[in-house]
Tab-separated table of C-alpha atoms and ligand atoms in Angstrom:
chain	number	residue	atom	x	y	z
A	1	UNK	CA	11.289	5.689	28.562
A	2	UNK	CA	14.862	6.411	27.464
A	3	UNK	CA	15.370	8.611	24.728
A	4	UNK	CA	17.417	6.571	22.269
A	5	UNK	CA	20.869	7.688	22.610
A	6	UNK	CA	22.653	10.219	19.853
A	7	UNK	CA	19.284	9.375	17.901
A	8	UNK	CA	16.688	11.861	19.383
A	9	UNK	CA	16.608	14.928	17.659
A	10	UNK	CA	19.580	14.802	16.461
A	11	UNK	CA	20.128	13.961	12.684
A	12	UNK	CA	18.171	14.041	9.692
A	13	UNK	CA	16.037	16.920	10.943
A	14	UNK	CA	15.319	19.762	8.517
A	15	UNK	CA	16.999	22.898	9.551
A	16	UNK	CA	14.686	25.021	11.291
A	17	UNK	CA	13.885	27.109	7.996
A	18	UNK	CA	13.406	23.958	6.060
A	19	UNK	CA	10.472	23.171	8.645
A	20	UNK	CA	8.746	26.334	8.388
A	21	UNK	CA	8.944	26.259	4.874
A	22	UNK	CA	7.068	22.674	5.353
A	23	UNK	CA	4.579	23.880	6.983
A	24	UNK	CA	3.479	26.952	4.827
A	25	UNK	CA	3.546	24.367	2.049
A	26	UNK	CA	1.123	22.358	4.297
A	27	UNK	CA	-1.227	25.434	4.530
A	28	UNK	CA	-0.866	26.420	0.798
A	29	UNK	CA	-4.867	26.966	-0.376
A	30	UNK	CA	-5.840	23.661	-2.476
A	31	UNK	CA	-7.361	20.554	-2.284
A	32	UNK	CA	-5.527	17.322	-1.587
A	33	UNK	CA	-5.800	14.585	-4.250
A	34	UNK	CA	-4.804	11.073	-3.624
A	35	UNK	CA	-4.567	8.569	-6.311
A	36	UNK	CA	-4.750	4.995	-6.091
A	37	UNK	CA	-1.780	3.560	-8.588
A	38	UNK	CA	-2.508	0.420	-8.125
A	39	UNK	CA	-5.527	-1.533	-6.957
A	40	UNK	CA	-3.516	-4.673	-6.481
A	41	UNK	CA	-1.387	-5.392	-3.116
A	42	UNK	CA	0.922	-8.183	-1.731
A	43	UNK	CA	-0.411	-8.050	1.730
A	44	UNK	CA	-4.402	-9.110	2.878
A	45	UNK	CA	-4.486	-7.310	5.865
A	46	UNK	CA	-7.422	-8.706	7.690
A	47	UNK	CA	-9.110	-5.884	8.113
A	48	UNK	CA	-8.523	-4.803	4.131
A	49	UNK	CA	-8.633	-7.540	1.826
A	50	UNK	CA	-10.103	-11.407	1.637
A	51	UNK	CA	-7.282	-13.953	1.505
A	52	UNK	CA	-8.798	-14.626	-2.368
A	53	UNK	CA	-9.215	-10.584	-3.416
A	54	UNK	CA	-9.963	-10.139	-7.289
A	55	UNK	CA	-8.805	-7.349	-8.582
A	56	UNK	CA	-10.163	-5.521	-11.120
A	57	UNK	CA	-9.582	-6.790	-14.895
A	58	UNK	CA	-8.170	-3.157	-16.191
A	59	UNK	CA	-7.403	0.127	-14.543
A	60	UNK	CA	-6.526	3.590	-15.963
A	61	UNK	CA	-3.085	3.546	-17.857
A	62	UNK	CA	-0.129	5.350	-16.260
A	63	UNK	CA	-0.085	7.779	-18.553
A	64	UNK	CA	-3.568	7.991	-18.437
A	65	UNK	CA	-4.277	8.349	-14.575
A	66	UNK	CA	-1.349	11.301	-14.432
A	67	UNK	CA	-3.153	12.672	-17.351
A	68	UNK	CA	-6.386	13.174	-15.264
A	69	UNK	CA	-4.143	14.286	-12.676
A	70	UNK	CA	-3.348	17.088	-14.259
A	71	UNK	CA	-6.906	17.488	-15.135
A	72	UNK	CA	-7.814	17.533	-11.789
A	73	UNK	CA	-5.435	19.955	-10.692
A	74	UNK	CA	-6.093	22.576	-13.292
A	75	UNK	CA	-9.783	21.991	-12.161
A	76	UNK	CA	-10.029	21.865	-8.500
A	77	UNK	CA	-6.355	23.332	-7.733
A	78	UNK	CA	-4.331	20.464	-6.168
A	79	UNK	CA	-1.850	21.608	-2.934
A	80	UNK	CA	-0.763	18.292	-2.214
A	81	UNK	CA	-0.925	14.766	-3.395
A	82	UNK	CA	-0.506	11.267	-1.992
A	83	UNK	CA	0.512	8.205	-4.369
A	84	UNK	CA	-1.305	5.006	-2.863
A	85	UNK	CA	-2.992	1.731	-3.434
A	86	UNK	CA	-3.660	-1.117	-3.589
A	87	UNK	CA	-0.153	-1.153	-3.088
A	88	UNK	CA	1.576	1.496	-4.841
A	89	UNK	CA	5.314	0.128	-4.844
A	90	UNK	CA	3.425	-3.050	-7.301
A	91	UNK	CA	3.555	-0.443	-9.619
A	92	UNK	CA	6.543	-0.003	-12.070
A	93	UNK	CA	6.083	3.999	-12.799
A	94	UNK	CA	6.280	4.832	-9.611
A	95	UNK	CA	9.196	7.193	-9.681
A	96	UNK	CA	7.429	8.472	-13.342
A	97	UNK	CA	4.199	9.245	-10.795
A	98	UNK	CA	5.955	11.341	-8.402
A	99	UNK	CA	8.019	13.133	-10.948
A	100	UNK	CA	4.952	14.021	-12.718
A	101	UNK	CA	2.796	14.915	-9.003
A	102	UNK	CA	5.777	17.296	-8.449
A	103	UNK	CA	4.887	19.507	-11.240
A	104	UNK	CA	1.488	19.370	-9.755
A	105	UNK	CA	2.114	20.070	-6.509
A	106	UNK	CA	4.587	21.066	-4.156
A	107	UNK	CA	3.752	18.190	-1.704
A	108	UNK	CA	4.063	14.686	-2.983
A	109	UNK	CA	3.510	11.990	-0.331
A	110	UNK	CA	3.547	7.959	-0.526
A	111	UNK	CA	1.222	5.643	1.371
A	112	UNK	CA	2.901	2.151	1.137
A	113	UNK	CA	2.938	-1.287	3.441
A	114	UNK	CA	6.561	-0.497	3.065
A	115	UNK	CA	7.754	-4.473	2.151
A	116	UNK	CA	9.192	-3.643	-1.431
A	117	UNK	CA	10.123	0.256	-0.368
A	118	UNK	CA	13.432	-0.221	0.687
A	119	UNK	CA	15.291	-0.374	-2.968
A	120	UNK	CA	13.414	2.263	-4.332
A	121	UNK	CA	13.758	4.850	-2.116
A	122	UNK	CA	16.874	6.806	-3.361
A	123	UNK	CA	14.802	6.908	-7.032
A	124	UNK	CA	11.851	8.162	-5.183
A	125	UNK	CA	13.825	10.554	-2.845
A	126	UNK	CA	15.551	11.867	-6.168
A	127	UNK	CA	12.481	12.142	-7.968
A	128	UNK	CA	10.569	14.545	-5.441
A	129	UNK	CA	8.906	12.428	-2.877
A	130	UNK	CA	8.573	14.745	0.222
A	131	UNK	CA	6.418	12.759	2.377
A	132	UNK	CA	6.602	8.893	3.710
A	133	UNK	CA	3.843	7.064	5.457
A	134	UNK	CA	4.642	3.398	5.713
A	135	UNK	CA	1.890	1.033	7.137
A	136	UNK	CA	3.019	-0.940	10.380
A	137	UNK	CA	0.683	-3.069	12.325
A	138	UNK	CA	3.030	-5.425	14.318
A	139	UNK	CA	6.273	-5.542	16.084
A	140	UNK	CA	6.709	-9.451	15.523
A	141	UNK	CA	6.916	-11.859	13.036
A	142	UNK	CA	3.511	-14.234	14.244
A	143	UNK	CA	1.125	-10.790	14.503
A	144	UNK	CA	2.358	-9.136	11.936
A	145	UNK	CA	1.437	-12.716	9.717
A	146	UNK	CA	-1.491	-12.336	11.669
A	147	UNK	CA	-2.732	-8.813	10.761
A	148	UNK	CA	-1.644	-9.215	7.045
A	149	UNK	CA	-1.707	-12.621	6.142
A	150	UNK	CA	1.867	-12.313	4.749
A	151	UNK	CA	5.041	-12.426	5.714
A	152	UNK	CA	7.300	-8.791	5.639
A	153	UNK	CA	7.746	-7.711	9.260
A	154	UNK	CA	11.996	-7.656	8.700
A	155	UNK	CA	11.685	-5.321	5.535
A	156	UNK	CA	9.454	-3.168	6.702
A	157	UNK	CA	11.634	-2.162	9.780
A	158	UNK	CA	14.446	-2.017	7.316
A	159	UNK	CA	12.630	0.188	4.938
A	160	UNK	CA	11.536	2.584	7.706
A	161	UNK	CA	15.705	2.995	8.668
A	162	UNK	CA	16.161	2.903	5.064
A	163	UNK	CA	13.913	6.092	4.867
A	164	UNK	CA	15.580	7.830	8.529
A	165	UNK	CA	19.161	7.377	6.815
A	166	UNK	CA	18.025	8.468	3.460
A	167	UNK	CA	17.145	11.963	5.404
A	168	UNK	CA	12.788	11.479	4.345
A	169	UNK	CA	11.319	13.338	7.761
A	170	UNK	CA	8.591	12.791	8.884
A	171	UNK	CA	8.252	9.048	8.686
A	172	UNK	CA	4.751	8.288	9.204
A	173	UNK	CA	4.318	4.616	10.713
A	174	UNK	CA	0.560	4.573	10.381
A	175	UNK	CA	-1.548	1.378	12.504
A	176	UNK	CA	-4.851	0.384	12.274
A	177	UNK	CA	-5.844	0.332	16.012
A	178	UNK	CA	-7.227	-3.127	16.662
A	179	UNK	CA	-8.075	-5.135	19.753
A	180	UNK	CA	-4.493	-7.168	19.683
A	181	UNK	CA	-2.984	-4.209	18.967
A	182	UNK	CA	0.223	-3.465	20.751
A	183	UNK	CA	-0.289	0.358	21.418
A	184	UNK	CA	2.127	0.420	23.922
A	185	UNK	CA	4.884	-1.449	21.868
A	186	UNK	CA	4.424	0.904	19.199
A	187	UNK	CA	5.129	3.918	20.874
A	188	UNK	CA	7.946	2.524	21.941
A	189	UNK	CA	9.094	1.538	18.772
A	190	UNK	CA	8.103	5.431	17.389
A	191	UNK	CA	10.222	7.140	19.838
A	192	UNK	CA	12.967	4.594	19.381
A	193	UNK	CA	13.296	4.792	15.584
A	194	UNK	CA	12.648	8.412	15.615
A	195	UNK	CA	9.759	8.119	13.413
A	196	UNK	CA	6.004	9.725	14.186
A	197	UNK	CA	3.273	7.061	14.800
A	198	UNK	CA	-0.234	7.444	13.959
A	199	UNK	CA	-2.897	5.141	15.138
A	200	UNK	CA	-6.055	4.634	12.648
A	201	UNK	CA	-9.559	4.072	13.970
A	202	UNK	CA	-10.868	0.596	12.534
A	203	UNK	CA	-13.427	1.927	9.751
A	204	UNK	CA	-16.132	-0.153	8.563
A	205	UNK	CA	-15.010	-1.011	5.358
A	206	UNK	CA	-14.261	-3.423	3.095
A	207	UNK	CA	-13.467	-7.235	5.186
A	208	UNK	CA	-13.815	-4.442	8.809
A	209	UNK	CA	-16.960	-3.854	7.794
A	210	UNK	CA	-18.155	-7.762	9.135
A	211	UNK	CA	-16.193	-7.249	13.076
A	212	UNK	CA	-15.558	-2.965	12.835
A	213	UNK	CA	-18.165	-3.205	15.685
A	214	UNK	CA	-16.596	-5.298	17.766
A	215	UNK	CA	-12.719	-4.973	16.940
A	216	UNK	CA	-13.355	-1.105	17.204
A	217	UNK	CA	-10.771	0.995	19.606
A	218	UNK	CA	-11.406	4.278	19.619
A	219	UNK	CA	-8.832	6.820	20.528
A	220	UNK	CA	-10.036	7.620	24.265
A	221	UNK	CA	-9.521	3.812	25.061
A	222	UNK	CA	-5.980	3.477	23.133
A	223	UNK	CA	-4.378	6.081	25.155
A	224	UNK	CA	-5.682	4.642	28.639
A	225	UNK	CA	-3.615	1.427	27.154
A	226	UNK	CA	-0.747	3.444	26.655
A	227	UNK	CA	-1.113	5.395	29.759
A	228	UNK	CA	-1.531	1.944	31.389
A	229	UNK	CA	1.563	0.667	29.788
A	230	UNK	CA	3.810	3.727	31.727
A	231	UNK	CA	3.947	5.731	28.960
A	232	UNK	CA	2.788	9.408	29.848
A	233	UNK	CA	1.654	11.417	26.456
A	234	UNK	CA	0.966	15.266	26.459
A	235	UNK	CA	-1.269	16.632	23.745
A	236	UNK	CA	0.687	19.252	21.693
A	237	UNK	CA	-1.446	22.352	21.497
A	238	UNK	CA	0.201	23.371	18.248
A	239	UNK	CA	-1.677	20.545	16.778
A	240	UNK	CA	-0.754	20.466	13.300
A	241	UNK	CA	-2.787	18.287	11.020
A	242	UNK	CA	-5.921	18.026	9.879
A	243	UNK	CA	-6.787	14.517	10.216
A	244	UNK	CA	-5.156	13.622	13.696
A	245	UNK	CA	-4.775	14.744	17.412
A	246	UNK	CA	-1.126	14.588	17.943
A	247	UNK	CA	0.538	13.847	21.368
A	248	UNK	CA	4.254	13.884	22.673
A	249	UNK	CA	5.742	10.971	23.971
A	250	UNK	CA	7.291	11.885	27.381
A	251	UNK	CA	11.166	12.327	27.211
A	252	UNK	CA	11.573	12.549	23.721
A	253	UNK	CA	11.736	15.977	21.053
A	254	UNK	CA	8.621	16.071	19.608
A	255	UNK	CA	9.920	17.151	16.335
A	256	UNK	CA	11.245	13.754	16.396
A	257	UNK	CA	8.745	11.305	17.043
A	258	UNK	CA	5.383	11.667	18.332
A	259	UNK	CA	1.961	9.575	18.396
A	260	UNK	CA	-1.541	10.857	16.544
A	261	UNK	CA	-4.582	9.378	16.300
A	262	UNK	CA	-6.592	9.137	13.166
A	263	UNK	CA	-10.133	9.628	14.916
A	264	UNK	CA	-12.001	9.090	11.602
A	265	UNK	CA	-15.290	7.120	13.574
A	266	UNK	CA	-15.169	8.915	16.939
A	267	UNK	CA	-14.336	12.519	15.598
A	268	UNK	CA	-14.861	12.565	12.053
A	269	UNK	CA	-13.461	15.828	10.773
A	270	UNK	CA	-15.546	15.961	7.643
A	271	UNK	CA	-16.091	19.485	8.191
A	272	UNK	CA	-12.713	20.217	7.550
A	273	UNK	CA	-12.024	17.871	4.997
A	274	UNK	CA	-10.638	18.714	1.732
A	275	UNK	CA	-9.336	15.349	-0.014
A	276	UNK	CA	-10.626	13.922	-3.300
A	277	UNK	CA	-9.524	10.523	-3.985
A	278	UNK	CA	-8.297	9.511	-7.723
A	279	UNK	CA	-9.443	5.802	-8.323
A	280	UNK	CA	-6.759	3.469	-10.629
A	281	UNK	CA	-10.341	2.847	-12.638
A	282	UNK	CA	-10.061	6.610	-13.236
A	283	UNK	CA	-13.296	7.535	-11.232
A	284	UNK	CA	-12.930	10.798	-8.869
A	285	UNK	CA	-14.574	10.711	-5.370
A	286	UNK	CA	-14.999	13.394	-3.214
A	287	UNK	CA	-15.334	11.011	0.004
A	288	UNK	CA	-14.007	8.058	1.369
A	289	UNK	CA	-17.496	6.828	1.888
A	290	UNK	CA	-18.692	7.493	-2.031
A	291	UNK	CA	-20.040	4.459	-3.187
A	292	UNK	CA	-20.389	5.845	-6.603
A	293	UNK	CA	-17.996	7.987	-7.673
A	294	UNK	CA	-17.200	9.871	-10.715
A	295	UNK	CA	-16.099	8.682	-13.887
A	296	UNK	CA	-13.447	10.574	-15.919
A	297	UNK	CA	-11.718	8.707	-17.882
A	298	UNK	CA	-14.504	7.777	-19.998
A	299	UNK	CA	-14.204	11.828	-20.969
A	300	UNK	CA	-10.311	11.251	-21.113
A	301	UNK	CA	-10.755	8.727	-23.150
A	302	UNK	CA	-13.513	10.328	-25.897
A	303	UNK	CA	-11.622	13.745	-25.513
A	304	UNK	CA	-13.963	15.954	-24.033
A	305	UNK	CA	-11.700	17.683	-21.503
A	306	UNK	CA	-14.239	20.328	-21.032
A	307	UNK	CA	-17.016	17.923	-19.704
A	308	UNK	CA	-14.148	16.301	-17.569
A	309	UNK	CA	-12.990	19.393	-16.158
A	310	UNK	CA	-16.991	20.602	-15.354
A	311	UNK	CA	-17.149	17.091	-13.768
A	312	UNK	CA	-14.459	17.489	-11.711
A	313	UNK	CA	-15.488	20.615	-10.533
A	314	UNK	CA	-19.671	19.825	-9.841
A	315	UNK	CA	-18.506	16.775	-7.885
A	316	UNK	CA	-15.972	19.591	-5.883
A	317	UNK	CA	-19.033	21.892	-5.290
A	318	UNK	CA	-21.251	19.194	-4.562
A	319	UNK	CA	-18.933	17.564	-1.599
A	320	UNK	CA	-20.034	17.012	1.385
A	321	UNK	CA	-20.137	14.323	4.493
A	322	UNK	CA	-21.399	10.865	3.969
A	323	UNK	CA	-25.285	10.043	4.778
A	324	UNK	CA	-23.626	6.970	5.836
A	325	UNK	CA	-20.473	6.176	6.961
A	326	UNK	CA	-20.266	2.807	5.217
A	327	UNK	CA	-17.543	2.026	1.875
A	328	UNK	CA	-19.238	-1.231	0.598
A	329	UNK	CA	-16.367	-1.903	-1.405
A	330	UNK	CA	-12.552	-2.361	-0.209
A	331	UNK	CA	-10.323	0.763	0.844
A	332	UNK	CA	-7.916	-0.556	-2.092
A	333	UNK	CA	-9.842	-0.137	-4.783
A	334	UNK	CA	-10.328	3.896	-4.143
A	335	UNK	CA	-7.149	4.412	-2.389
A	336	UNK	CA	-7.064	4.343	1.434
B	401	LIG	N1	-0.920	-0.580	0.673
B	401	LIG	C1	-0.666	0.701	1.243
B	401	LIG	C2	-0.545	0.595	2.755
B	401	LIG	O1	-0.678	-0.504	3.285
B	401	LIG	O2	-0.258	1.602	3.376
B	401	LIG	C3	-1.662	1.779	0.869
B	401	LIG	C4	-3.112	1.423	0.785
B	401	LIG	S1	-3.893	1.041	2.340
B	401	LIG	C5	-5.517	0.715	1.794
B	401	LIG	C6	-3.944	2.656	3.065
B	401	LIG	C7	-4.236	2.691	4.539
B	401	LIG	O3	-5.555	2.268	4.754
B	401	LIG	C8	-3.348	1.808	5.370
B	401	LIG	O4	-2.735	2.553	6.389
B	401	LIG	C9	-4.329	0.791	5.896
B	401	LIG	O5	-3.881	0.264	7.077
B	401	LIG	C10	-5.608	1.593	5.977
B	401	LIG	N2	-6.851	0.808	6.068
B	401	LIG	C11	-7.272	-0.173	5.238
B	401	LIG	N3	-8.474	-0.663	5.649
B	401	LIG	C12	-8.818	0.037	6.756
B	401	LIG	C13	-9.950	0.007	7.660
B	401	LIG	N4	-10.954	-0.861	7.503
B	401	LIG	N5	-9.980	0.889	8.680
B	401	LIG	C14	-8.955	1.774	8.865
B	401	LIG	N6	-7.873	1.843	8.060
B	401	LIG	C15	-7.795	0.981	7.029
């Protein structure tokens, strides 16, 4: 495959000190807290949301959620935190949420399906955002309609050069790995756009959780499509995240673009995992696969900020993997 020319490697990289200095923030001690803005989104990705999805009748206030941010992070130490959804761009403090993140933490990322990004991105940029991941399941018009059940494919792309020009690296493209997934296409796309691709294991929740079994790719299988597709990937042995195995895409600077895979059902890495996830109810949970969760804002909310910080830290001490790996409800209402 080509490398995409004067693109590769080229522009909008952080100088070499910049990078280092990105990854000692990455390894600065501290949890990682992601908070669900929003619960509401204007996609119904198939294997997310029914076409019909209620929402839920009243959330946490802005003020309120960064308020229990804050909590949070003077409880549990915060290192890093991710603004999601529901879809998090429905929400019209964004910017405030990031601006108020940053003086939590020096790493403030976005998880987004990337169709209303585009004009807010300078505010964003300008308001701290360090880190971009913008949901892409399709490379045309009929399956991306057909993964999310809404139209979006054009300003997605658009939002993802948006983000190149606007200097945000890494761009995360993340995919849920499906079985009419084009894993192949997507690389292809990755190293073409200069952006860094990460394939997500179907889980078994929310609508997945009625055809996970039997839509399921895992990892091992989507790289014998790629491989099959001419497409030669080389594991990078400085593998630098948590969450994924990241690979090299064969001709191309791997600072650039590369491909990962998310192996959350065929390698969970609970053992390493340090995330709590901040519901837009206001309930903290210390896995993915907590049906229950923790309620704070109840404590906000009467003023007892000592219960709500000795909450927040029993349901830290008390985390651990799931007895099942199961999320009866969807993955917007806690944040995916
Ligand atoms: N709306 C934003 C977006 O689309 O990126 C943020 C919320 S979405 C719930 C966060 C991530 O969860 C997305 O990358 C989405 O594709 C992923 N996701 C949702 N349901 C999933 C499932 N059953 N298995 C694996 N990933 C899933």
């Amino acid at each position: 495959m080509a490398a995409r020319p004067g693109r590769s490697g080229k522009r909008l990289r952080l100088p070499r000190r910049q990078r280092s200095q990105a990854l000692a923030e990455e390894r600065t001690p501290g949890l990682y807290l992601r908070i669900s803005v929003t619960d509401r989104c204007n996609l119904r990705c198939v294997y997310c949301l029914p076409e019909d999805a209620r929402f839920a009748s009243s959330r946490a206030g802005d003020d309120e959620l960064m308020a229990l941010a804050r909590w949070v992070a003077l409880a549990a130490g915060v290192r890093k935190i991710r603004l999601t959804g529901g879809e998090p761009t429905l929400n019209p403090r964004l910017a405030d949420h990031v601006r108020h993140a940053k003086t939590l933490a020096p790493i403030v990322g976005l998880t987004t399906n990337g169709v209303l990004l585009g004009p807010l991105l300078p505010e964003l940029r300008d308001a701290g955002l360090n880190r971009l991941n913008i949901s892409l399941d399709a490379l045309d018009g009929d399956s991306f309609r057909r993964f999310a059940r809404r139209d979006g494919l054009d300003r997605v792309v658009a939002a993802i050069r948006s983000a190149r020009r606007l200097g945000f690296d890494p761009v995360k493209v993340n995919a849920v790995a499906m079985d009419g997934t084009d894993y192949a296409g997507l690389v292809r796309f990755a190293a073409w756009e200069g952006v860094h691709l990460r394939f997500i294991e179907l889980m078994a929740i929310g609508e997945a959780r009625a055809f996970q079994a039997d839509a399921y790719v895992s990892a091992e299988a989507m790289r014998l499509r790629i491989a099959a597709a001419g497409i030669a990937l080389r594991e990078r042995t400085d593998r630098d995240e948590p969450t994924s195995r990241v690979w090299s895409i064969d001709g191309h600077d791997p600072a650039t673009c590369s491909v990962g895979f998310i192996t959350t059902v065929s390698q969970p890495f609970c053992a390493t995992c340090d995330r709590l996830r901040l519901s837009s109810q206001g309930k903290l949970f210390t896995c993915l696969m907590d049906n229950a969760g923790n309620d704070l804002l109840e404590l906000l909310r009467s003023g007892d900020h000592d219960g709500l910080v000795a909450r927040v830290r029993r349901a830290v001490a008390n985390k651990a993997p799931p007895a099942e790996f199961v999320r009866h409800e969807v993955m917007a209402s806690i944040g995916g």
